[in-house]
XYZ file of C-alpha atoms in Angstrom:
72
model
C -66.404 135.307 181.848
C -63.430 134.285 185.078
C -62.277 130.998 185.710
C -63.786 132.083 189.015
C -67.807 132.023 187.132
C -66.622 128.965 185.322
C -66.226 126.933 187.861
C -69.540 127.723 190.027
C -71.822 126.674 186.683
C -69.915 124.318 186.443
C -67.603 122.434 189.939
C -70.340 124.601 192.731
C -69.359 122.309 195.185
C -65.941 122.712 194.300
C -66.452 126.571 195.796
C -65.383 127.064 199.509
C -64.019 129.878 201.636
C -61.582 127.283 203.506
C -59.944 127.088 200.385
C -56.779 129.179 198.984
C -58.772 132.020 196.269
C -62.103 130.523 197.593
C -61.502 127.540 194.963
C -60.424 124.479 195.091
C -57.068 123.357 193.127
C -56.561 125.655 190.042
C -57.681 127.141 187.119
C -55.460 124.801 185.118
C -56.169 121.717 187.046
C -60.071 122.702 185.391
C -58.204 123.512 182.249
C -59.884 127.351 182.086
C -56.165 128.660 182.212
C -53.261 128.415 181.407
C -50.869 126.809 184.539
C -50.213 130.728 186.238
C -45.930 132.132 185.833
C -45.635 131.907 189.457
C -47.831 130.073 191.952
C -47.782 131.054 195.906
C -50.817 130.396 197.627
C -53.440 131.660 198.972
C -52.481 135.530 197.762
C -52.123 134.423 193.788
C -55.250 131.677 193.827
C -57.383 134.929 194.370
C -55.800 136.891 191.437
C -55.793 133.408 189.780
C -59.408 132.311 189.908
C -60.453 135.886 188.681
C -58.481 135.337 185.117
C -60.006 135.419 182.707
C -60.968 132.067 180.692
C -58.236 131.219 178.297
C -60.307 130.685 174.554
C -58.259 127.654 173.333
C -58.953 127.644 169.332
C -58.471 125.031 167.394
C -57.249 124.544 163.834
C -59.842 123.962 161.167
C -58.807 120.628 159.650
C -59.792 122.197 156.144
C -57.206 125.350 157.128
C -54.875 125.822 154.225
C -52.215 127.061 156.206
C -51.797 123.001 156.304
C -48.064 122.055 155.486
C -48.790 119.623 152.161
C -50.882 121.852 150.643
C -50.236 124.708 147.630
C -52.007 127.658 147.220
C -52.750 128.078 143.101
């Protein structure tokens, strides 16, 4: 799913022809993707919104690789 598609589902009023890239603000501001390395609106805004949503990988509390855990 792209950042644009997720925004359309979660914040449909933020889709706007008048905004750079067709969406209000930045995918980073919604937590959909990391901060872009190069930001020169409006050209990169469209490409940025068309990126895939980045999955946030959470560590499990019982992960055996945690500090202080010994393997036997």
